[in-house]
PDB file of C-alpha atoms and ligand atoms in Angstrom:
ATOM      1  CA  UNK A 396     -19.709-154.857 -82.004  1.00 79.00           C
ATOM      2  CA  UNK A 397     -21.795-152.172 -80.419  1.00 91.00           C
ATOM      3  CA  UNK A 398     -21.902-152.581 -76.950  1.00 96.00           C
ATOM      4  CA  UNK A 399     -19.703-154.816 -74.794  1.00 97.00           C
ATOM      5  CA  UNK A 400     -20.771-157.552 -72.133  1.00 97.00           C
ATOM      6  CA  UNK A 401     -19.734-157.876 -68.800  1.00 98.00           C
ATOM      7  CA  UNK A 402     -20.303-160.551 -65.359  1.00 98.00           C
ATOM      8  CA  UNK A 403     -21.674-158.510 -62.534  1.00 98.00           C
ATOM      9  CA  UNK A 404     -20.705-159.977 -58.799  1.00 98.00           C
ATOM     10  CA  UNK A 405     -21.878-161.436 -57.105  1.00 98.00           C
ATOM     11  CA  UNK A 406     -24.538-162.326 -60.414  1.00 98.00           C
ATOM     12  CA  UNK A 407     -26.522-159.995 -63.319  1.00 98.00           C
ATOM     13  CA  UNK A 408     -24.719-158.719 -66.733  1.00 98.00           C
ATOM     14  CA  UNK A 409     -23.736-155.288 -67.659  1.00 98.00           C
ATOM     15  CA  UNK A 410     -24.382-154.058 -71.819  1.00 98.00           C
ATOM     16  CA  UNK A 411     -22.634-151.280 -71.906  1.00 98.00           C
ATOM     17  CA  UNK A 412     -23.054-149.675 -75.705  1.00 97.00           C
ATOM     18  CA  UNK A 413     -19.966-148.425 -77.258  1.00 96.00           C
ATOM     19  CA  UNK A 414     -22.215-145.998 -79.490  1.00 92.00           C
ATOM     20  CA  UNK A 415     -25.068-143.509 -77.922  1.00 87.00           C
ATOM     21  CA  UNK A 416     -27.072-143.690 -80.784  1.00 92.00           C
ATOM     22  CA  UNK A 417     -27.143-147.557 -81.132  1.00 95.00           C
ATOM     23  CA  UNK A 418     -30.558-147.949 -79.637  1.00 97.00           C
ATOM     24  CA  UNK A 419     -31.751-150.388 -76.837  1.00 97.00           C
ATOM     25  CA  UNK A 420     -34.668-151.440 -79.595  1.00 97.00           C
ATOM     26  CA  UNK A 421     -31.919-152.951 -81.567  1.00 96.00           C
ATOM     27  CA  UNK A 422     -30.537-155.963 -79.235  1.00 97.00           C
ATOM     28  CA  UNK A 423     -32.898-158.878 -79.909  1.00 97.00           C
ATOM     29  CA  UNK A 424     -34.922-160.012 -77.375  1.00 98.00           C
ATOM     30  CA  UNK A 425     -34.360-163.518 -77.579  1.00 98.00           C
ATOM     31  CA  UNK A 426     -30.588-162.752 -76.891  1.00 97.00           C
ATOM     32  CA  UNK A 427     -31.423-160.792 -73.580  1.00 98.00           C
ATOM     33  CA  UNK A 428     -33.733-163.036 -72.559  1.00 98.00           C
ATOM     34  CA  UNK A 429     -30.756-165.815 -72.944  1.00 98.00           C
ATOM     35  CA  UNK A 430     -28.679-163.597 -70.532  1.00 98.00           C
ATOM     36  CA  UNK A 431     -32.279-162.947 -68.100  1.00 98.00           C
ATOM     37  CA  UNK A 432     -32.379-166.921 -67.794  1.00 98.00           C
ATOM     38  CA  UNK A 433     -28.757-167.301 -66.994  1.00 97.00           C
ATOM     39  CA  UNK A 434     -27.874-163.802 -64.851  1.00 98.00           C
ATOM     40  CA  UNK A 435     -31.445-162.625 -63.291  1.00 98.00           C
ATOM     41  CA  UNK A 436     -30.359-159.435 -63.647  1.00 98.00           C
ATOM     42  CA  UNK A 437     -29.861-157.189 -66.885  1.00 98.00           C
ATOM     43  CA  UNK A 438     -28.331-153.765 -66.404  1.00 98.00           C
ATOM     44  CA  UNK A 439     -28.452-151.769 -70.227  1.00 98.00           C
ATOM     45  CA  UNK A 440     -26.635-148.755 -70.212  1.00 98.00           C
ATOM     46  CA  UNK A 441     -25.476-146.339 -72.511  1.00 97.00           C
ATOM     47  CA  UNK A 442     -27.954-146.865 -74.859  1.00 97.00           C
ATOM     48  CA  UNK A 443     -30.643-144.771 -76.921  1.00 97.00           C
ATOM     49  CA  UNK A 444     -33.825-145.477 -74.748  1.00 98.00           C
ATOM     50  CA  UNK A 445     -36.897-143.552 -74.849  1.00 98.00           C
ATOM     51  CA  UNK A 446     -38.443-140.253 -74.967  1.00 97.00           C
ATOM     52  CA  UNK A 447     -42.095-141.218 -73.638  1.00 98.00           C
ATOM     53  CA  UNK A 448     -44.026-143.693 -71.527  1.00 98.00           C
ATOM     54  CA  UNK A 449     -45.519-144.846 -74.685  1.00 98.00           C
ATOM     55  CA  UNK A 450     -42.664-146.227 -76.387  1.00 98.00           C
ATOM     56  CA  UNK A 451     -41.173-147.140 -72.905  1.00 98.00           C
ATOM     57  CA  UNK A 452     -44.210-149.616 -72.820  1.00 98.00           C
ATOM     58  CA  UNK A 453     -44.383-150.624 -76.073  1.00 98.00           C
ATOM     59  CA  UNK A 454     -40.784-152.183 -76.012  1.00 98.00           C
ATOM     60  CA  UNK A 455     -41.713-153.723 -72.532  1.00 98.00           C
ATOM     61  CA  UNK A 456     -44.451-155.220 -74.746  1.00 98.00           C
ATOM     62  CA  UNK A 457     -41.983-156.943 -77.185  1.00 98.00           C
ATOM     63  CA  UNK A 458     -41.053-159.200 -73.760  1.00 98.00           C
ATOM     64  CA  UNK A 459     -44.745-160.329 -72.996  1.00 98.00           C
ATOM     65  CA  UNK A 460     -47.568-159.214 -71.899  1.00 98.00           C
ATOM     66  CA  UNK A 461     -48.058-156.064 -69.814  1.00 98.00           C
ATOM     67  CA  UNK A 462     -49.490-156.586 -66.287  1.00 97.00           C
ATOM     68  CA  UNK A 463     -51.975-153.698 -66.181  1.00 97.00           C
ATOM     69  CA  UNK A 464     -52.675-151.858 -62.922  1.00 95.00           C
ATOM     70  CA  UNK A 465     -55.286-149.524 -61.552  1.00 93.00           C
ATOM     71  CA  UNK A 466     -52.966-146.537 -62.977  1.00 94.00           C
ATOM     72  CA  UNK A 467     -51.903-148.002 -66.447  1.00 96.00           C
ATOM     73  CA  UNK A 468     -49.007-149.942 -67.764  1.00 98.00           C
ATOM     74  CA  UNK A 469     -46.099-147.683 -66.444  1.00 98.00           C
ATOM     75  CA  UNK A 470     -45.547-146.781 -63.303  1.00 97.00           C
ATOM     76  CA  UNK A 471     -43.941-143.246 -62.316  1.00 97.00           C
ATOM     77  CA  UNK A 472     -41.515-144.140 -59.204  1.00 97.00           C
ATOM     78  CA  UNK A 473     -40.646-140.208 -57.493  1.00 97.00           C
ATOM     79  CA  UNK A 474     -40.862-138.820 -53.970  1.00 96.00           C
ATOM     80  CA  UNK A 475     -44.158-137.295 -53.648  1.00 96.00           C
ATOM     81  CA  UNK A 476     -45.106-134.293 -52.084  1.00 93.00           C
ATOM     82  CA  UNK A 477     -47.017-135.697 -48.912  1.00 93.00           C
ATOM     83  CA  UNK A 478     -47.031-139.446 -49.138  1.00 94.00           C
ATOM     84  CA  UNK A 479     -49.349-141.940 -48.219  1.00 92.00           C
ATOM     85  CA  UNK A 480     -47.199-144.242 -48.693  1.00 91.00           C
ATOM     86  CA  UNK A 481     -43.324-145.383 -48.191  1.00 92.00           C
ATOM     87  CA  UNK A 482     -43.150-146.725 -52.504  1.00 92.00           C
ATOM     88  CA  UNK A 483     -43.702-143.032 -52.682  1.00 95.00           C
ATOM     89  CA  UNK A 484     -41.479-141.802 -50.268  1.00 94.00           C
ATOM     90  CA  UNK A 485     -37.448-141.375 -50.112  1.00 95.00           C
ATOM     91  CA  UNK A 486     -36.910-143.717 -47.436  1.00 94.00           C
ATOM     92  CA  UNK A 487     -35.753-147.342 -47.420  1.00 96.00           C
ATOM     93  CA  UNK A 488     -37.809-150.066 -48.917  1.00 96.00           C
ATOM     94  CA  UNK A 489     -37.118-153.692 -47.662  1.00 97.00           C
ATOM     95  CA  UNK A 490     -36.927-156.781 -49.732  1.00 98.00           C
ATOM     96  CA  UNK A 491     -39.840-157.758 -51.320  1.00 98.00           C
ATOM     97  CA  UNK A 492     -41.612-159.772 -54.394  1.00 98.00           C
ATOM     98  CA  UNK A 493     -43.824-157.320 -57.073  1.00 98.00           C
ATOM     99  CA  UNK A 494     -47.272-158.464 -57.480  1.00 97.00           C
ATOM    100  CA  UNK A 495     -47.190-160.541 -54.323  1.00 97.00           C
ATOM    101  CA  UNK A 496     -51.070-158.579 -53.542  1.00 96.00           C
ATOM    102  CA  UNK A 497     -52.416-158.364 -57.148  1.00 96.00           C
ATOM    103  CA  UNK A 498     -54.026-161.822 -58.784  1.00 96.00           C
ATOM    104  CA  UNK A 499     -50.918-162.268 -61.401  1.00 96.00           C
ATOM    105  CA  UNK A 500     -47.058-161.696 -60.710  1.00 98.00           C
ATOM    106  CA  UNK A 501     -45.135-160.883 -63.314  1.00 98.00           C
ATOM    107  CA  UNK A 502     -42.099-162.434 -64.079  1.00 98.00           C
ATOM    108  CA  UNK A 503     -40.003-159.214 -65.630  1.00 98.00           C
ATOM    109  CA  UNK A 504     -39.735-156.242 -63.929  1.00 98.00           C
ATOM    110  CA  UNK A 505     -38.381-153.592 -66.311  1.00 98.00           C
ATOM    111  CA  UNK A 506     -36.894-150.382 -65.162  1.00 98.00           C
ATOM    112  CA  UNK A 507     -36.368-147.236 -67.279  1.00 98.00           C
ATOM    113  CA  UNK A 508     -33.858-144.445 -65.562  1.00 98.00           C
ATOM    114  CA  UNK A 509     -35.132-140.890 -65.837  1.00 98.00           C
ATOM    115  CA  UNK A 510     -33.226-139.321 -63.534  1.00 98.00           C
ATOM    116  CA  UNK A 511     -30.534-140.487 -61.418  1.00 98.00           C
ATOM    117  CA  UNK A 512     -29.708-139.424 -57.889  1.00 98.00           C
ATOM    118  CA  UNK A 513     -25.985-137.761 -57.573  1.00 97.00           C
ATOM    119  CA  UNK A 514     -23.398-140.518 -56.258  1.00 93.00           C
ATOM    120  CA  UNK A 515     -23.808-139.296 -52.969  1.00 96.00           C
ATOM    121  CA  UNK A 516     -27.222-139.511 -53.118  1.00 98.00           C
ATOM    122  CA  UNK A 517     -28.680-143.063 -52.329  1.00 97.00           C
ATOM    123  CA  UNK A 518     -31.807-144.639 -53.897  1.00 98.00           C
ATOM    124  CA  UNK A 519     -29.690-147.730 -55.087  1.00 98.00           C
ATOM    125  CA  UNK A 520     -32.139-150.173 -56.084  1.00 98.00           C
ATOM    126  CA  UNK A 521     -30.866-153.891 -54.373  1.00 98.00           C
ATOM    127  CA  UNK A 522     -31.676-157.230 -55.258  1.00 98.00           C
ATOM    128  CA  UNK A 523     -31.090-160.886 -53.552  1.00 98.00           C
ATOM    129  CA  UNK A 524     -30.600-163.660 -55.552  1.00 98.00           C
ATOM    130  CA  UNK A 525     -32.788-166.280 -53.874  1.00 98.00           C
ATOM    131  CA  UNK A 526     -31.795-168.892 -55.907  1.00 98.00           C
ATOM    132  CA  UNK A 527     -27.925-168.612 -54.693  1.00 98.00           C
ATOM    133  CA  UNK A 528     -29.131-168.423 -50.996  1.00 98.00           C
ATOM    134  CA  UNK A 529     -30.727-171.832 -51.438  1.00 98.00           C
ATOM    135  CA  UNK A 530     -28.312-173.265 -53.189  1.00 97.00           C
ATOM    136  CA  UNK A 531     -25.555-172.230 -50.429  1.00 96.00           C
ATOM    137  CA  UNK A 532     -27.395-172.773 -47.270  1.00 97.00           C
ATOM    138  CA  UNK A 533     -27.338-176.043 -45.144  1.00 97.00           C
ATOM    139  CA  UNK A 534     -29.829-178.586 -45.138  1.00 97.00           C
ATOM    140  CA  UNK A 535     -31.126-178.161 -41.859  1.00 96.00           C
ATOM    141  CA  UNK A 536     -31.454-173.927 -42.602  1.00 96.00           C
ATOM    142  CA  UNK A 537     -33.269-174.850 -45.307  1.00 97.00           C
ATOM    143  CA  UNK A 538     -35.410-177.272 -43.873  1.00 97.00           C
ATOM    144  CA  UNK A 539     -36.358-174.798 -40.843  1.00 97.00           C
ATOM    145  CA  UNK A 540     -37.354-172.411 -43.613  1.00 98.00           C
ATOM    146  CA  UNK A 541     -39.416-175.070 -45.251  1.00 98.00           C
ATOM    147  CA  UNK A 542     -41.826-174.886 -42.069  1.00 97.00           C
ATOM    148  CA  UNK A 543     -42.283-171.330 -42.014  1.00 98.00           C
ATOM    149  CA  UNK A 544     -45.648-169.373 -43.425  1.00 98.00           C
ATOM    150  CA  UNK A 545     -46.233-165.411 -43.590  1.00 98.00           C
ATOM    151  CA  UNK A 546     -49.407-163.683 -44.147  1.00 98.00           C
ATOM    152  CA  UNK A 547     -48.620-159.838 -44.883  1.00 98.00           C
ATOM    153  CA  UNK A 548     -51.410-157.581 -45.193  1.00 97.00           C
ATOM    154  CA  UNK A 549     -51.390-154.483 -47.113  1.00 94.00           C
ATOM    155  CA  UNK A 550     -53.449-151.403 -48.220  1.00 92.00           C
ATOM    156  CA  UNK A 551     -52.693-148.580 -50.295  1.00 91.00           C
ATOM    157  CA  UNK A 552     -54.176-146.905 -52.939  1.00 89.00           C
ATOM    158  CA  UNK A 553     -53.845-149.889 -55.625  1.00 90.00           C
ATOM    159  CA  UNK A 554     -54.974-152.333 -53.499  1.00 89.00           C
ATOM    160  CA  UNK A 555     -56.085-153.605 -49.982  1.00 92.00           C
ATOM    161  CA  UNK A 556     -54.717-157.195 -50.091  1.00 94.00           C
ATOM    162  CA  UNK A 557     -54.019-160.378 -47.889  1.00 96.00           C
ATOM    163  CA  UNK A 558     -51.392-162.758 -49.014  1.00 97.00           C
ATOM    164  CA  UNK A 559     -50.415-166.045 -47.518  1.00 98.00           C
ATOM    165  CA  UNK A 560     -47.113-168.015 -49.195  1.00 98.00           C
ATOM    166  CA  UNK A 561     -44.104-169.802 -47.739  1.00 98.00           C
ATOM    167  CA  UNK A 562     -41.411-168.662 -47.074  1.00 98.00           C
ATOM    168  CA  UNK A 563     -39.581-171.207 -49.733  1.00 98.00           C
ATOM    169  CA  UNK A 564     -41.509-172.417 -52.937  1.00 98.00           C
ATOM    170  CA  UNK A 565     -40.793-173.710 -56.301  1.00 97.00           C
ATOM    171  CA  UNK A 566     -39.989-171.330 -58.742  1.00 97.00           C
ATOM    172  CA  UNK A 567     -43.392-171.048 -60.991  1.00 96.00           C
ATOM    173  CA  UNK A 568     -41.403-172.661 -64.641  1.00 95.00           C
ATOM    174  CA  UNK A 569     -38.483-174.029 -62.997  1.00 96.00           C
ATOM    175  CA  UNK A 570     -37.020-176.873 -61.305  1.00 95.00           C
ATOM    176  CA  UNK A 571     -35.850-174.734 -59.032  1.00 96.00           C
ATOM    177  CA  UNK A 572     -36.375-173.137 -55.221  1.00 98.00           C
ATOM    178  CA  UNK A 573     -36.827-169.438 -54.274  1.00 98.00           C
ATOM    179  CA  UNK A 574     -37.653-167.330 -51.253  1.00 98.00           C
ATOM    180  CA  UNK A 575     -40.667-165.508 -51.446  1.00 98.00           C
ATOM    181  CA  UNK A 576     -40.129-162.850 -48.071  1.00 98.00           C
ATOM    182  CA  UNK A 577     -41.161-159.428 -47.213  1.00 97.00           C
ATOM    183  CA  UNK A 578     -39.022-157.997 -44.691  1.00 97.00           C
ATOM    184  CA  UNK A 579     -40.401-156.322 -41.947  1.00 95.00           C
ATOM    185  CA  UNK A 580     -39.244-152.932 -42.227  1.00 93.00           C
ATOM    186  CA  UNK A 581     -36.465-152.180 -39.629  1.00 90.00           C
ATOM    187  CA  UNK A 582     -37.479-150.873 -36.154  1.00 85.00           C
ATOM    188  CA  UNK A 583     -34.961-147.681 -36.155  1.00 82.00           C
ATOM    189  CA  UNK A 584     -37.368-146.418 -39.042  1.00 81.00           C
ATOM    190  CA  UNK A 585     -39.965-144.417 -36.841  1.00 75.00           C
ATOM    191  CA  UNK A 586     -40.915-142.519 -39.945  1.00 86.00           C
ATOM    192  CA  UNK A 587     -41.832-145.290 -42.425  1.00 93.00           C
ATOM    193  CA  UNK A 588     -45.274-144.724 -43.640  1.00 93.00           C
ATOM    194  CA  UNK A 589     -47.973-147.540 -44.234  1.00 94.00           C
ATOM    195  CA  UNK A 590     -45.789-150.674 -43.155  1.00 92.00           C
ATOM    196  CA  UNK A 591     -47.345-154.068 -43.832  1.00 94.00           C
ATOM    197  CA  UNK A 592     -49.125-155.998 -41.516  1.00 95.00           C
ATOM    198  CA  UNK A 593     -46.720-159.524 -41.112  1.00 97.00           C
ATOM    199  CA  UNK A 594     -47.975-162.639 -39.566  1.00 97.00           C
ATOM    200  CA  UNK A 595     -45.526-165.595 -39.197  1.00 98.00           C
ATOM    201  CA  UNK A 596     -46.865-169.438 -38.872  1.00 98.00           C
ATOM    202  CA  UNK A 597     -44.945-172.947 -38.362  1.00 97.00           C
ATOM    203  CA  UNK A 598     -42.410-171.602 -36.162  1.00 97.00           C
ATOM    204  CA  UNK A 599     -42.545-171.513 -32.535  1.00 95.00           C
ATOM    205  CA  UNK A 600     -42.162-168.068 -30.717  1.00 93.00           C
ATOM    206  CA  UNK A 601     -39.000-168.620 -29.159  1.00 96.00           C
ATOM    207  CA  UNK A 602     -37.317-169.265 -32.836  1.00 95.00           C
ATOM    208  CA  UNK A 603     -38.936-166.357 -34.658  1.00 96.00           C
ATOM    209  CA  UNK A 604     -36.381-163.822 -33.696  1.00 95.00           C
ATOM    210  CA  UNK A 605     -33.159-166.009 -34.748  1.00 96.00           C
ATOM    211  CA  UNK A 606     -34.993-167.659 -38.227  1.00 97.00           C
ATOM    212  CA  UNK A 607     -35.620-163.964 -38.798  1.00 96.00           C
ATOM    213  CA  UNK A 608     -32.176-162.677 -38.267  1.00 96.00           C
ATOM    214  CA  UNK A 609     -30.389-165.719 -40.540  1.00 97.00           C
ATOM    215  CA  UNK A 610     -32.737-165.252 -43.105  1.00 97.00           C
ATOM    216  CA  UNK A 611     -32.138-161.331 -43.132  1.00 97.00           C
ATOM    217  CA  UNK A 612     -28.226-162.066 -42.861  1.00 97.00           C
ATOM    218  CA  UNK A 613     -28.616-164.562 -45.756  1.00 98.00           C
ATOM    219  CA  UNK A 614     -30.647-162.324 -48.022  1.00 98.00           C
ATOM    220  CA  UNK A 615     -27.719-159.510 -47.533  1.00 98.00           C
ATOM    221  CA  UNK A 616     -24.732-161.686 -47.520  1.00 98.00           C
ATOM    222  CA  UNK A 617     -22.632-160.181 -50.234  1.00 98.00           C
ATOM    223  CA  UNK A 618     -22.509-163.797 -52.286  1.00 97.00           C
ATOM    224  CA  UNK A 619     -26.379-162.744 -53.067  1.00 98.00           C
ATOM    225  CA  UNK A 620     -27.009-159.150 -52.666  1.00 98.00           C
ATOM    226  CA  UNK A 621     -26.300-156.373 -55.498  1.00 98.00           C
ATOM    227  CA  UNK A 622     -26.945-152.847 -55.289  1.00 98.00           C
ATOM    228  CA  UNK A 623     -27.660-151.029 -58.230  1.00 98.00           C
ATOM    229  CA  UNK A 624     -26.184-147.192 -58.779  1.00 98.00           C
ATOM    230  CA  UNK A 625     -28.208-145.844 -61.670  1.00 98.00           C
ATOM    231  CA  UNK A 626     -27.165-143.780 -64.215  1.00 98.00           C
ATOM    232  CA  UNK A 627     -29.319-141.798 -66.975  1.00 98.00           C
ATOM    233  CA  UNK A 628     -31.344-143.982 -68.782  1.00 98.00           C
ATOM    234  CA  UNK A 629     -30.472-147.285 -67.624  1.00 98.00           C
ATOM    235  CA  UNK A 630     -32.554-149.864 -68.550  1.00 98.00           C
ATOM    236  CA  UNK A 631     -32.663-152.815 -65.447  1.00 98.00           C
ATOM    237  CA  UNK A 632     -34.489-156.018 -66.098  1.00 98.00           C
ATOM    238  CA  UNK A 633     -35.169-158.111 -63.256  1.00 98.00           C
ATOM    239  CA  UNK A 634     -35.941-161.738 -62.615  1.00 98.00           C
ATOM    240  CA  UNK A 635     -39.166-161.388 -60.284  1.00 98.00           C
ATOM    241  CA  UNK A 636     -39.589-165.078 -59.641  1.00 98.00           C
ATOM    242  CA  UNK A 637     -36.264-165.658 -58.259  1.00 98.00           C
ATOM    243  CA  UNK A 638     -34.813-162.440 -56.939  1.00 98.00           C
ATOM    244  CA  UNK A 639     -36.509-159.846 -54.139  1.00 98.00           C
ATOM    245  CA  UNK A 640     -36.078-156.373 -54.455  1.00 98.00           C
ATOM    246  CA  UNK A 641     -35.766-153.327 -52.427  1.00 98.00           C
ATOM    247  CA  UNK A 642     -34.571-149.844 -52.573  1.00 97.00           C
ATOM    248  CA  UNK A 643     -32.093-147.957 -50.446  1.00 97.00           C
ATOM    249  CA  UNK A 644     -32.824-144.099 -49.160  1.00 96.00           C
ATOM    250  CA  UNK A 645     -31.717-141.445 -50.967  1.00 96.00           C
ATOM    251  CA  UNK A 646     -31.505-137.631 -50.548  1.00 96.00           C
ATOM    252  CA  UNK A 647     -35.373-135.697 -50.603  1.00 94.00           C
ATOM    253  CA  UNK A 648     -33.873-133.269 -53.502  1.00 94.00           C
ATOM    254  CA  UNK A 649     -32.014-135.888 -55.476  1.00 97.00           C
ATOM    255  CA  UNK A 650     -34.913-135.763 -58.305  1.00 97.00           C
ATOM    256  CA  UNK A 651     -34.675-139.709 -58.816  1.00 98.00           C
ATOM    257  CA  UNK A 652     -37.489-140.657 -61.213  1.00 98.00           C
ATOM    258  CA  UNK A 653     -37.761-144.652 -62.266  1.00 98.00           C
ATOM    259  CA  UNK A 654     -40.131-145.925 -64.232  1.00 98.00           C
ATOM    260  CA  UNK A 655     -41.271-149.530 -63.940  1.00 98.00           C
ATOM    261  CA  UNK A 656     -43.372-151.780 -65.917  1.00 98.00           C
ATOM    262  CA  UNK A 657     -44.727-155.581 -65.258  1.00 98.00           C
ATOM    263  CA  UNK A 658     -44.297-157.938 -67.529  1.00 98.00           C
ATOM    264  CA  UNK A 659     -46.081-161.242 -67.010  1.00 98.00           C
ATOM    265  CA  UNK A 660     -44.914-164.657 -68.115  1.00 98.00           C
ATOM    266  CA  UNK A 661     -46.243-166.649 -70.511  1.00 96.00           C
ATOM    267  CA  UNK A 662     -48.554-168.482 -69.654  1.00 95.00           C
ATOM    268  CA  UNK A 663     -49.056-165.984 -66.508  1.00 97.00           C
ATOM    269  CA  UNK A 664     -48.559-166.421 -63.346  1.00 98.00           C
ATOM    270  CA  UNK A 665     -51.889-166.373 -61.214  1.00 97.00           C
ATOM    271  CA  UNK A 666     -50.806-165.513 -57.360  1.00 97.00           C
ATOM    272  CA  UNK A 667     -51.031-168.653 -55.476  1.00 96.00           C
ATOM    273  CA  UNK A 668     -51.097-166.763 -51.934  1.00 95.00           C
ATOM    274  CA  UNK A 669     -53.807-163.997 -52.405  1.00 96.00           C
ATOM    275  CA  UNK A 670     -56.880-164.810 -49.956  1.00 95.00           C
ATOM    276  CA  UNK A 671     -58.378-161.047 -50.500  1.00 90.00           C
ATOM    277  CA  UNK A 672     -58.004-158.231 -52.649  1.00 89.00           C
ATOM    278  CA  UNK A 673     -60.229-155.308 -52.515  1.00 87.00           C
TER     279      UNK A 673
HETATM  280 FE1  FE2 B 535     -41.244-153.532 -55.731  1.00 56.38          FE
END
C-alpha cells in the first residue's frame, strides 16, 4: 500500500502517502470519488502534486468538466497588495456556496496547497457539513428554515450578481437536503472590504435575529464544522453541493497561496437563484 486512509471528525478522509514520490495522478478517480460521495471532504497529503497550473488543471479535468471564469480555469488565492476585495484579502471569510453568482455551480471544488501559513498563522480553510445539520436538527428548526428566502447581492471584478435561493433546498442529484447560506460577515469586522448586500424574506422581523443566531450556532457546532490546517501541497476536494465554505484570518506575511479550480457536475448544474449577472 502507498498511502494510508483515515476518518476525519466530525466527517472528510485523510490519504496520507507513505511514499513522496507516489504521485496524486496515480489514485484512480473512481476510488476518490467513492470516498467524495461518502465523506464530502478529501484531504490528499503527502503526495507528488504539481509543478504548474497547467497540469494542476489538467488533473482537475480527469474529475469533469472545468467551470471556466473570466480569469481562466485556476484561480490564484494570495493576499494582494491593495485589495478590492475581502477573497483577496487576509481577513476572515464567512460561510458560503462557490458559484452561488455565476450561471453554473460546480459540484467539486479542488484545492492545490502552494504555500502554507506557519501553525501560528491562521488561514484554515472551514467547512460545514449541511447535510449533518439537517439531519440533526428538530422538526420544527427545520421547518422555520423551510420559510426563509435570501437575496445577496454582490459585485466584484468577476461579476456583479443577484441571487435569490432558500435557505434549505434539495441537493441538485440527491435525495437529500442542504443549506444554501451566506453569512453575513460579523459586525466586529470594521475592515472587511466589499461585503455582500443580504436581504432576508418569509420571516418576520422580530425572528430574524434568533433564526440567524441558531442557524450560525448550527453551522459551527463542532458535530458539522472542520477546519482545515494546510500543509505543502495538499490537495482538498470539496463537496460544493452539500458543504459551505469559509476561510479563517491568517497573518499578512504568512505567504499562503491556494489554488482552486471548479469542477462542474455532470450533467451541470445551472444556478437556480441567479436573477442578474452583469
Ligand atoms: Fe469560496
Amino acid at each position: 500500500m502507498k498511502y494510508t486512509i483515515k476518518a476525519l471528525e466530525p466527517f472528510g478522509v485523510l490519504i496520507q502517502a507513505l511514499d513522496k514520490d507516489y504521485s496524486v495522478e496515480d489514485i484512480s478517480i473512481d476510488l476518490l470519488k467513492k470516498y467524495f460521495d461518502q465523506d464530502k471532504l478529501i484531504i490528499l497529503r503527502g503526495f507528488k502534486t504539481f509543478s504548474t497550473s497547467t497540469s494542476f488543471a489538467n488533473y482537475c479535468e480527469r474529475w469533469g468538466e472545468i467551470s471556466v471564469w473570466p480569469f481562466g480555469k485556476v484561480l490564484d488565492l494570495t493576499k494582494h497588495q491593495n485589495p478590492e476585495d475581502h477573497i483577496f484579502d487576509n481577513n476572515y471569510v464567512p460561510l458560503h456556496w462557490d458559484g452561488m453568482y455565476r450561471p453554473e455551480i460546480p459540484e467539486y471544488q479542488i484545492f492545490h496547497c502552494l504555500n502554507a501559513p506557519a501553525n501560528d498563522q491562521g488561514g484554515q480553510t472551514v467547512f460545514s457539513n449541511t447535510s449533518i445539520i439537517i439531519d440533526k436538527a428538530p422538526a420544527e428548526l427545520i421547518d422555520l428554515w423551510k420559510k426563509v428566502n435570501v437575496r445577496y447581492t454582490r459585485q466584484m471584478e468577476f461579476y456583479n450578481s443577484t441571487t435569490f435561493s432558500p435557505l434549505i433546498i434539495k441537493h441538485p442529484y440527491k435525495d437529500k437536503l442542504v443549506i444554501r447560506y451566506n453569512e453575513p460577515p460579523a459586525k466586529d469586522i470594521p475592515d472587511f472590504i466589499n461585503p455582500p448586500g443580504i436581504e432576508f424574506f418569509g420571516i418576520d422581523k422580530n425572528q430574524l435575529e434568533t433564526m440567524q443566531l441558531k442557524l450560525q450556532e448550527s453551522l459551527h457546532s463542532p458535530e458539522a464544522f472542520y477546519a482545515h490546517t494546510w500543509h505543502n501541497n495538499d490537495i482538498v476536494i470539496a463537496d460544493n453541493f452539500t458543504l459551505l465554505h469559509g476561510r479563517q484570518a491568517y497573518a499578512k506575511k504568512s505567504g499562503r497561496h491556494l489554488q482552486r479550480v471548479h469542477v462542474n457536475s455532470s450533467p451541470k448544474f445551472k444556478n437556480p437563484g441567479l436573477e442578474t449577472y452583469l
